Coordinates of C-alpha atoms and ligand atoms in Angstrom, one line a residue:
X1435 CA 37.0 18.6 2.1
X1436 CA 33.8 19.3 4.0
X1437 CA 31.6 20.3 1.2
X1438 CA 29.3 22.3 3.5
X1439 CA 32.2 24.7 4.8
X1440 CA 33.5 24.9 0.9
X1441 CA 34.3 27.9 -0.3
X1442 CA 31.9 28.9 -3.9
X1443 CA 35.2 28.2 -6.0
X1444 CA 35.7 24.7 -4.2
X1445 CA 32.4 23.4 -4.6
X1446 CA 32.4 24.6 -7.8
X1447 CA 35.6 22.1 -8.7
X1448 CA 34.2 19.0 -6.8
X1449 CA 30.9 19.7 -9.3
X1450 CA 33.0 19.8 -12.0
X1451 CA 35.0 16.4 -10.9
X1452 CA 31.7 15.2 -10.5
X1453 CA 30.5 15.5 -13.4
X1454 CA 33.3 14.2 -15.4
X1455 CA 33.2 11.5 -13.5
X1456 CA 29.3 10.6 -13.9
X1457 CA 29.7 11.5 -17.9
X1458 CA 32.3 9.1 -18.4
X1459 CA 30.6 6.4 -16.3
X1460 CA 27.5 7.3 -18.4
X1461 CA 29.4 6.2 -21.2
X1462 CA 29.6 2.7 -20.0
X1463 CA 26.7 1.3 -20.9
X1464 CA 26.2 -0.6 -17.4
X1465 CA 23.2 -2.4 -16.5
X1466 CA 23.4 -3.3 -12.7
X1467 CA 20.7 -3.6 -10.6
X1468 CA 21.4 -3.1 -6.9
X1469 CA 17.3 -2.7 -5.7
X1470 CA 16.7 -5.4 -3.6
X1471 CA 18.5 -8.1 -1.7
X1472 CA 18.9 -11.2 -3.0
X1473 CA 21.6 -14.1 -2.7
X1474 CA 24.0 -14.6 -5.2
X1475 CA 24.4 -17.3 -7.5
X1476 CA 27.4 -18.8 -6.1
X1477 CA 25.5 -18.5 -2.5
X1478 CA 23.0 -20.9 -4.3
X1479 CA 25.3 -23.3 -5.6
X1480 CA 26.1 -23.8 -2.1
X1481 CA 22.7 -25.6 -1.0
X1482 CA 23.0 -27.2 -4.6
X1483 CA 22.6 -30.9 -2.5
X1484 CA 19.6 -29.9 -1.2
X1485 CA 18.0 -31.3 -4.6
X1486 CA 18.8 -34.5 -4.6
X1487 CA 19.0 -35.0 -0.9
X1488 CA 15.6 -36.9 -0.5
X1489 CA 15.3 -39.4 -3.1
X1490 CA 13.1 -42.3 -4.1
X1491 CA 12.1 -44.6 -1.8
X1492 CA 13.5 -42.4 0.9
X1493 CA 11.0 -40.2 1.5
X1494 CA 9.8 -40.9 4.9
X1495 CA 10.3 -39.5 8.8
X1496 CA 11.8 -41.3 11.9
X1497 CA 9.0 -43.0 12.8
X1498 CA 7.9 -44.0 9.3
X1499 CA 5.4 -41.4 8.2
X1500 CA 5.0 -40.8 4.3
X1501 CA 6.1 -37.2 4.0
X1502 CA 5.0 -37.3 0.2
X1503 CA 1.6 -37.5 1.6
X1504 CA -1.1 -34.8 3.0
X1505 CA -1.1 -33.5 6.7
X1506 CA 1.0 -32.4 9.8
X1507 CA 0.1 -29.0 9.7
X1508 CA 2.6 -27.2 12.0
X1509 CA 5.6 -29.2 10.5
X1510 CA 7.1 -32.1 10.1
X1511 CA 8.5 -33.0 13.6
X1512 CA 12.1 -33.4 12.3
X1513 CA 12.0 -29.9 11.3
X1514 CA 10.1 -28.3 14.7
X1515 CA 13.1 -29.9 16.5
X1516 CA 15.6 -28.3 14.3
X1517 CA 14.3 -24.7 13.6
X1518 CA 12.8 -24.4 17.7
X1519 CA 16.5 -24.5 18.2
X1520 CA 17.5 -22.1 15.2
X1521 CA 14.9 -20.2 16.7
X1522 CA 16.0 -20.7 20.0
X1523 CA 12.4 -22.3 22.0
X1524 CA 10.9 -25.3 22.6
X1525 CA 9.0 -27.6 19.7
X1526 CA 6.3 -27.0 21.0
X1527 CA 6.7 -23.1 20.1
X1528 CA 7.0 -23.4 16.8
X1529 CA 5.3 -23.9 13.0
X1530 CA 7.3 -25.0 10.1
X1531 CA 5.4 -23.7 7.4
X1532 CA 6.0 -23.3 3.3
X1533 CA 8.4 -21.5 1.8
X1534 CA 7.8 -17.5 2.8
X1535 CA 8.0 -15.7 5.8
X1536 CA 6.7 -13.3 4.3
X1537 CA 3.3 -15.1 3.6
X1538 CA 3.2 -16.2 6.9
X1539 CA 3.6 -12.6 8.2
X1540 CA 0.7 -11.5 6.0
X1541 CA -1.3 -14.5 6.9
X1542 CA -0.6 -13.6 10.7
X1543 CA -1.3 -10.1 10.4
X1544 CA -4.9 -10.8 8.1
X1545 CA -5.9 -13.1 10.7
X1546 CA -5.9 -10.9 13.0
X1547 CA -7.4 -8.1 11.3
X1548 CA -10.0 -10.9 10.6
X1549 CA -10.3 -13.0 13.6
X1550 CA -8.6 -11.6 15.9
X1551 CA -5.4 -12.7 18.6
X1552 CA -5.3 -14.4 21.9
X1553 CA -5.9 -12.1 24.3
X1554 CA -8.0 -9.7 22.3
X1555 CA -12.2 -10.0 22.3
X1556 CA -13.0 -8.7 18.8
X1557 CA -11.4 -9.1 15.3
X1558 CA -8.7 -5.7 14.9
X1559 CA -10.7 -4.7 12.1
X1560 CA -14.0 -4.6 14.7
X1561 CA -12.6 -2.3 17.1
X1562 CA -12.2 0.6 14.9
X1563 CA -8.9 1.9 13.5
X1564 CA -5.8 -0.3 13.8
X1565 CA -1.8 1.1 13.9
X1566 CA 0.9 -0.2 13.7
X1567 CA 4.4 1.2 15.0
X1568 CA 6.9 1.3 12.3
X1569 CA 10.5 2.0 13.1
X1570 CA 11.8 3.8 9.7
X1571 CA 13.6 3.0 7.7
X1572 CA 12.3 -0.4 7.6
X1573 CA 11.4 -3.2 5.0
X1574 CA 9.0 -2.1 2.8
X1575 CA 7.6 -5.4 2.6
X1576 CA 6.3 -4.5 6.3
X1577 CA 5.1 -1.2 5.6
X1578 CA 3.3 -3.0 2.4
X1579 CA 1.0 -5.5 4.2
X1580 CA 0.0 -2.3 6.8
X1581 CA -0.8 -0.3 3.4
X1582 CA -2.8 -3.4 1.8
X1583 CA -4.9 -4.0 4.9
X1584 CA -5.5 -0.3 5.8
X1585 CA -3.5 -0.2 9.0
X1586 CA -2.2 3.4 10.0
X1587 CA 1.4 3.2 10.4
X1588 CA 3.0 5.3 13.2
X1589 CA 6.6 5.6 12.5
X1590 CA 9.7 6.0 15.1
X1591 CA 13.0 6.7 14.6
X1592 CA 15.7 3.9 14.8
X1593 CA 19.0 4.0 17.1
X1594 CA 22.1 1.7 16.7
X1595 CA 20.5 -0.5 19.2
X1596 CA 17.3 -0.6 17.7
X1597 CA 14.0 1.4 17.5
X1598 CA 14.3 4.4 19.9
X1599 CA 11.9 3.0 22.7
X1600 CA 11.4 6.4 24.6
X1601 CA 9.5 7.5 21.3
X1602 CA 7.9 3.6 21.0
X1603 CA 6.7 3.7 24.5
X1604 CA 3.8 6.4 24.3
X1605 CA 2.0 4.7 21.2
X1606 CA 0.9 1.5 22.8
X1607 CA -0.9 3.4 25.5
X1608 CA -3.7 3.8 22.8
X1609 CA -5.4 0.5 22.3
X1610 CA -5.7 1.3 18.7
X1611 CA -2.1 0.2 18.5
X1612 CA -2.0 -3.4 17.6
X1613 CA 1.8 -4.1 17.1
X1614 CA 5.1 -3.0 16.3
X1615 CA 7.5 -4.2 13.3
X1616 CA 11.1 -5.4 14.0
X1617 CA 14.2 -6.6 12.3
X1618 CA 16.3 -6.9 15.7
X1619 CA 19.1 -8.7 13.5
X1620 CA 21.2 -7.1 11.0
X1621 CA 18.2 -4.8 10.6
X1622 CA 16.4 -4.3 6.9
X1623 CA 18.0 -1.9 5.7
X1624 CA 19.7 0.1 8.7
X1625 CA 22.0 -3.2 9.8
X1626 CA 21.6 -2.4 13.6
X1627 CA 20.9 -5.2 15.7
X1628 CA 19.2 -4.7 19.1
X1629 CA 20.8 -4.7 22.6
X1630 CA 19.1 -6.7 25.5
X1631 CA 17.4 -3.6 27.1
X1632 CA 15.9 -3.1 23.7
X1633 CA 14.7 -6.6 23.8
X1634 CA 13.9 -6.4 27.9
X1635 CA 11.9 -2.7 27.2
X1636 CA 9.7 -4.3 24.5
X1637 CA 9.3 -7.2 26.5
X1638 CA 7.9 -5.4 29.6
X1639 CA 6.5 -1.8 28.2
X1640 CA 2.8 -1.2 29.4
X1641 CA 0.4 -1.6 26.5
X1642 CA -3.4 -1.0 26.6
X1643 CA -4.8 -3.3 23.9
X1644 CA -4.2 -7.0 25.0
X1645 CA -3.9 -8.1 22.1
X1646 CA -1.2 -6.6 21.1
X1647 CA 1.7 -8.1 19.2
X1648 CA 5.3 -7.6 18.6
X1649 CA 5.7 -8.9 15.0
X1650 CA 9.8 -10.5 15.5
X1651 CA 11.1 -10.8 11.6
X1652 CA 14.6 -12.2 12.2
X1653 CA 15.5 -12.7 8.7
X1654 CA 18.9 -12.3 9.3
X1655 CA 19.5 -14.2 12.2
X1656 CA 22.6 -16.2 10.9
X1657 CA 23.5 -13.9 8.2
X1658 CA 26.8 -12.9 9.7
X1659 CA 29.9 -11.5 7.4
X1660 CA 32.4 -12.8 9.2
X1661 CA 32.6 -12.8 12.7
X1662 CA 29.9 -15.2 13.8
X1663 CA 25.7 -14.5 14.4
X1664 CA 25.3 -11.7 16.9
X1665 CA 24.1 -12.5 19.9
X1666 CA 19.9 -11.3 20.3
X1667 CA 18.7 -11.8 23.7
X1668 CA 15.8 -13.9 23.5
X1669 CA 12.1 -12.0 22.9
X1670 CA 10.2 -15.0 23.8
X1671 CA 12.1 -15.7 26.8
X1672 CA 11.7 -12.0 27.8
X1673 CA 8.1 -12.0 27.4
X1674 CA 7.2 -14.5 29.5
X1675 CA 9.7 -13.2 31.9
X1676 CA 7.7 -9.6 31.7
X1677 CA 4.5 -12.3 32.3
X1678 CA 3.7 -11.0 28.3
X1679 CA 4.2 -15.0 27.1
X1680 CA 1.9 -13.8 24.3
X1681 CA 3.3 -10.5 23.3
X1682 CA 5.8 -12.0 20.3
X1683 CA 5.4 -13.7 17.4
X1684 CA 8.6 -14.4 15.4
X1685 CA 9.3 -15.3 12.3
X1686 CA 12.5 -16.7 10.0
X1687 CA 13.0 -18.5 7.0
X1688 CA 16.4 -20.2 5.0
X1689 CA 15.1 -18.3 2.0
X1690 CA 18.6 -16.9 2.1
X1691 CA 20.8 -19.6 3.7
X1692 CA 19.6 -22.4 1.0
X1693 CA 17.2 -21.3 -1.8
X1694 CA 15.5 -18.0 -2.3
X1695 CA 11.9 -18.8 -2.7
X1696 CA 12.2 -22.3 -2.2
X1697 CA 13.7 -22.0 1.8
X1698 CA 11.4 -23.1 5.0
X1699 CA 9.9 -20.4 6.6
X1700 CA 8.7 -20.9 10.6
X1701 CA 7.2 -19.1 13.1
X1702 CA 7.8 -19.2 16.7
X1703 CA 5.3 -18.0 19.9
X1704 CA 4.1 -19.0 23.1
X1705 CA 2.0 -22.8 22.6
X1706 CA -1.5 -20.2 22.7
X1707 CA -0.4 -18.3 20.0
X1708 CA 1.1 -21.6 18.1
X1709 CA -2.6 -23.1 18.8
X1710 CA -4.5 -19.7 17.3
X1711 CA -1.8 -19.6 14.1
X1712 CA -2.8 -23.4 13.8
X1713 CA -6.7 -22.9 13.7
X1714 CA -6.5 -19.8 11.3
X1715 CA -3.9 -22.0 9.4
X1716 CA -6.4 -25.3 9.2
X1717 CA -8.5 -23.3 6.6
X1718 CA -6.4 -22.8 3.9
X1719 CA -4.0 -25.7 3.9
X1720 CA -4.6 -29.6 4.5
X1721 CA -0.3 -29.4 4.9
X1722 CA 3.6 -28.0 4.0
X1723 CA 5.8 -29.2 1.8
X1724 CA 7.1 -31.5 3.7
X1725 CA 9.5 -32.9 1.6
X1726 CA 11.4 -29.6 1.4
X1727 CA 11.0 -29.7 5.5
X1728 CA 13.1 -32.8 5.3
X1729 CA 15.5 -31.9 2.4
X1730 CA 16.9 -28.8 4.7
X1731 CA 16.9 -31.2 7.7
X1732 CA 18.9 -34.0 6.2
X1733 CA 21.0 -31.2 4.5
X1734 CA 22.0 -29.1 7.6
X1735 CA 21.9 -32.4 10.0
X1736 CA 22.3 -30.0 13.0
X1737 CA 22.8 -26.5 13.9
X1738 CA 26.4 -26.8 13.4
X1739 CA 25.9 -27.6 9.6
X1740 CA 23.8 -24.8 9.6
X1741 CA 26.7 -22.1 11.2
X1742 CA 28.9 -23.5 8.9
X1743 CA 27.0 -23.2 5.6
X1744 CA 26.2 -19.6 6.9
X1745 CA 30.5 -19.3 7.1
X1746 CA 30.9 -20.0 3.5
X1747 CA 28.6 -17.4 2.4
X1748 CA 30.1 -14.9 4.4
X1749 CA 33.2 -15.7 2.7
X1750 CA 31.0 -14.8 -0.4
X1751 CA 29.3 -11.7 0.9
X1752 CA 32.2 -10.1 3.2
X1753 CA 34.4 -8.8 0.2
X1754 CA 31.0 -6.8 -2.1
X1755 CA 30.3 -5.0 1.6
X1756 CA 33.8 -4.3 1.9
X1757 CA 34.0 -3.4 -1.6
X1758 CA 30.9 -1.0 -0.5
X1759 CA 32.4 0.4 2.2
X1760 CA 35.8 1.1 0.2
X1761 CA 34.1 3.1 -2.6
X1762 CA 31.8 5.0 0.0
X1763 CA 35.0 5.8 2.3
X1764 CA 37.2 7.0 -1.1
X1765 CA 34.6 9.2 -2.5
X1766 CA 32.6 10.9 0.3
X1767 CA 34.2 10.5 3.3
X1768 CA 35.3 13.9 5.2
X1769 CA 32.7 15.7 2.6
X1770 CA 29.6 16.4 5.1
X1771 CA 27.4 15.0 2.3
X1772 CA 26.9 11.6 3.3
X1773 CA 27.3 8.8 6.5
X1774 CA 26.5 5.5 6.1
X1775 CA 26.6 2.1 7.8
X1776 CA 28.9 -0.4 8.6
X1777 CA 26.5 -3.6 9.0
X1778 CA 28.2 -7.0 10.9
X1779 CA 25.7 -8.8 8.7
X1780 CA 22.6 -8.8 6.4
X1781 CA 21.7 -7.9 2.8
X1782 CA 21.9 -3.9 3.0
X1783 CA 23.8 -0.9 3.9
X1784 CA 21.8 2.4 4.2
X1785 CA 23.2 5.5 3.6
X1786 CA 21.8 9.2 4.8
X1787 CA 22.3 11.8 2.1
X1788 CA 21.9 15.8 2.4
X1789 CA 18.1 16.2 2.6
X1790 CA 15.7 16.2 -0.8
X1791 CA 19.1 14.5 -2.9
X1792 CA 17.6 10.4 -2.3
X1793 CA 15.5 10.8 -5.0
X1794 CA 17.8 12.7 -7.9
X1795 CA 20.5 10.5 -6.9
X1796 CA 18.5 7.5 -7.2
X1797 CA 17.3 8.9 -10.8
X1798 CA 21.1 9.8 -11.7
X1799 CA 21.9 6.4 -11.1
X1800 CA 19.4 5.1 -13.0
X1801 CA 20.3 6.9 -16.1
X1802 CA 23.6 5.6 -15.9
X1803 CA 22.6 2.1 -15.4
X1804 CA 22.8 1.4 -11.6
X1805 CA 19.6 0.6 -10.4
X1806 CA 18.5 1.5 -7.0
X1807 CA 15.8 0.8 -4.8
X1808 CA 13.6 3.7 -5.0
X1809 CA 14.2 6.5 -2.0
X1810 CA 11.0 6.6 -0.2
X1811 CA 10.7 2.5 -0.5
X1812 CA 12.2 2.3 3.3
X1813 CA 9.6 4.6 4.5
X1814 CA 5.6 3.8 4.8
X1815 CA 3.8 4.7 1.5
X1816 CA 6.8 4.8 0.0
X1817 CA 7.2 8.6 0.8
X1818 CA 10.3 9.3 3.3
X1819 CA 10.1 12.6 5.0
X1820 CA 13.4 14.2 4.0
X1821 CA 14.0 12.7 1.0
X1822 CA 17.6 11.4 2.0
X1823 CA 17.7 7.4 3.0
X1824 CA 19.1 5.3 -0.1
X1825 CA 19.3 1.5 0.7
X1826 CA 22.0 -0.4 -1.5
X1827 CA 21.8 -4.0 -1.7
X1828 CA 25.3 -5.3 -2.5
X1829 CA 25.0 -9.3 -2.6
X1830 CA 24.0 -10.4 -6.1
X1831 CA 26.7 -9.2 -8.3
X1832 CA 30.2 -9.6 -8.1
X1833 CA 32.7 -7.8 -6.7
X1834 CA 34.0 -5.8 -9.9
X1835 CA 30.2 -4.9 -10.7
X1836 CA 30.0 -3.6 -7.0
X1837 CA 32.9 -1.7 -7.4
X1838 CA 31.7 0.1 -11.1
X1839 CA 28.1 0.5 -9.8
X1840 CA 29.7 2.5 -6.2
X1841 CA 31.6 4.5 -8.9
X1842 CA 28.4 5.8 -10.3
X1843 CA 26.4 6.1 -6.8
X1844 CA 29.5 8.3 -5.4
X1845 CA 29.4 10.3 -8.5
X1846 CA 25.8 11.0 -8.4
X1847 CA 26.0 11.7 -4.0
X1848 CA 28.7 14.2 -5.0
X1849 CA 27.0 15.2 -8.1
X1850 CA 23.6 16.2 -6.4
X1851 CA 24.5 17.3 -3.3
X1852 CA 27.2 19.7 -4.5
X1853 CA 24.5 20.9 -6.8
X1854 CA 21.7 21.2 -3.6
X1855 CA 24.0 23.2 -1.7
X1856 CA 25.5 25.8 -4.5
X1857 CA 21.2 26.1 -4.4
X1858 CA 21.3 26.7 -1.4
X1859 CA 24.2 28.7 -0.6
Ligands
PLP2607 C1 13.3 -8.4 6.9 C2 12.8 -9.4 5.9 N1 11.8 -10.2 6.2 C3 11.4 -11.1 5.3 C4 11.9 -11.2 4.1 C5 11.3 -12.2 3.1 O1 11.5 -13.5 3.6 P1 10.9 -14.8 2.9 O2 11.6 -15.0 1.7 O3 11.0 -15.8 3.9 O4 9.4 -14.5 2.6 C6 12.9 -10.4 3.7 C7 13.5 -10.4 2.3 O5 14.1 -9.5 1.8 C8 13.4 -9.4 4.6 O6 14.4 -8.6 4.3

């Protein structure tokens, strides 16, 4: 029943239901933490060989360099072979750096606030004040390092095929616009990935400041649940088809196809920007960790070894989104309360409330042991508009916790919004 048509004595009986069905869960004493996407244990166990891969006396590259030892800053070249194709471009086009994208993203985005990008002729932070497009709901990680180095944050609204360009297209036209974030695979946390005239627009839409950057985060490029990687049309490609070669920098990591926090994180540009990340890089380190370079080369052998590794998690991550996508179909489909997604791959699924509910739902929850990242945390500043994105991150518990922690989430949905719109009626 459509909750929004309900008659009063209706919507006072789903409140009731509800509610009954909150207080009992209450009751539980649960303490599961869905707030932010991380790999599962048994998704770790799976890179388990990783650890004893490189042993003594076997520590060296192809042609006989000591990788125990200081130097090769952009990467062992093993590793530059094997993530330029993961990343899809030549060796040349790419770093192999420590264990974060993230830090590399942060590094990238400081050095240019600081020195400034090919292209440009002044440090960002000399040429008065810097934005940044931010396609909401996003990863707050993103919207984090804008926050941290004072970057205004210009959001747009996303579309199932990515951020919607007609909106995107304006801002660059002020040269105070430095960049745009993107997730274009399995999207953090709206799950969309985008279509080639996504990629093709961003490639080739006019931008006044020529330094500007799209900032590629393709976390999830392999993280498929069961049919296979989407296909992504290539942004570097596209650039230097648009005659932008400089435009994109991209970034991935195996924090979550081996070890979370002790993965390989790389960047990939055109050689110029590669050169620029280099210099900025020369300062603060003498080299990677090489050894963990060549511990995920020897361990994946080839990008076959990679896909298939990537399989046998979605064997392990397929059933909690399905589990997900049960519990949110049982309880609130039909109601006019909620709509969610149905990712193909990735860490999240987002779902849209009725607005002002994210936040008491979020709190509900809470209080009956579910822990959920906080409502605003998609948006820049932590603060979304409407009050009504919630992003649940269903990988690190098992299937049955899943399954009791949807029970409460429903609950509270129903709970709050039957609540909002007796309010409001
Ligand atoms: C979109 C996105 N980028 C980057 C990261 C972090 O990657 P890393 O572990 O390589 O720093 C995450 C982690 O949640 C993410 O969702």
């Amino acid at each position: 029943m459509d909750l929004k048509q309900a008659t009063p004595q209706d919507l006072a009986a789903a409140l009731e239901s509800a509610e009954a069905a909150y207080t009992g869960l209450r009751g539980c004493n649960l303490a599961l933490d869905m707030t932010r996407g991380k790999p599962a244990p048994e998704q770790l166990d799976l890179a388990d060989e990783m650890l004893t891969i490189v042993g003594h006396g076997d520590t060296a590259g192809d042609d006989g360099t000591d990788y125990r030892n200081y130097g090769i800053l952009a990467g062992i070249p093993e590793a530059r072979a094997f993530f330029a194709e993961y990343m899809e471009v030549g060796p040349k086009e790419i770093v192999v750096g420590g264990n974060s994208s993230l830090t590399m993203m942060y590094d990238t985005i400081m050095g240019g606030m600081y020195y400034g990008m090919p292209g440009g002729d002044a440090p960002w932070k000399d040429q008065g004040t810097v934005k940044f497009i931010c396609p909401v709901p996003g990863y707050d990680r993103h919207f984090a390092i804008c926050e941290r180095l004072g970057i205004e944050m210009l959001t747009v609204a996303k579309t199932p095929e990515g951020p919607d360009l007609d909106a995107v297209e304006e801002l660059p036209k002020d040269p105070a616009v430095k960049g745009i974030w993107c997730v274009p695979k399995y999207s953090n946390p709206s799950g969309e990935t985008y279509s080639d005239a996504t990629v093709q627009r961003l490639a080739e839409m006019p931008v006044a400041a020529p330094d500007f950057r799209v900032v590629w985060d393709n976390a999830y490029n392999v993280h498929h649940l069961g049919d296979g990687p989407a296909p992504l049309a290539n942004m570097l490609d596209a650039c230097k088809q648009a005659g932008n070669p400089d435009r994109v920098l991209m970034f991935g990591s195996t924090s979550k196809i081996t070890h979370a926090g002790a993965g390989v994180a790389v960047m990939a540009a055109s050689e110029a920007n590669v050169a620029d990340a280099l210099k900025k890089m020369f300062y603060s380190s003498i080299g990677p960790d090489k050894i963990n370079q060549l511990r995920h080369v020897r361990f994946f052998k080839d990008m076959a070894g990679l896909l298939a590794h990537m399989d046998k998690q979605a064997e392990i991550v397929a059933p909690k989104f399905a589990a997900v996508d049960r519990a949110l179909e049982t309880h609130l489909a039909g109601k006019g309360i909620a709509t969610w997604t149905a990712p193909k791959g990735g860490y999240f699924v987002s779902v849209e409330v009725l607005d002002g509910c994210a936040s008491a739902i979020i709190e509900m929850a809470n209080r009956a042991g579910v822990k959920l990242t906080p409502a605003g945390a998609t948006h820049p500043y932590g603060k979304g508009p409407a009050d009504s994105f919630i992003r649940l991150a269903p990988t690190v518990q098992s299937v049955a916790e899943i399954e009791t922690a949807m029970e409460v989430f429903c609950a509270c949905v129903e709970l709050v919004c039957a609540k909002k719109l007796q309010e409001t009626a």
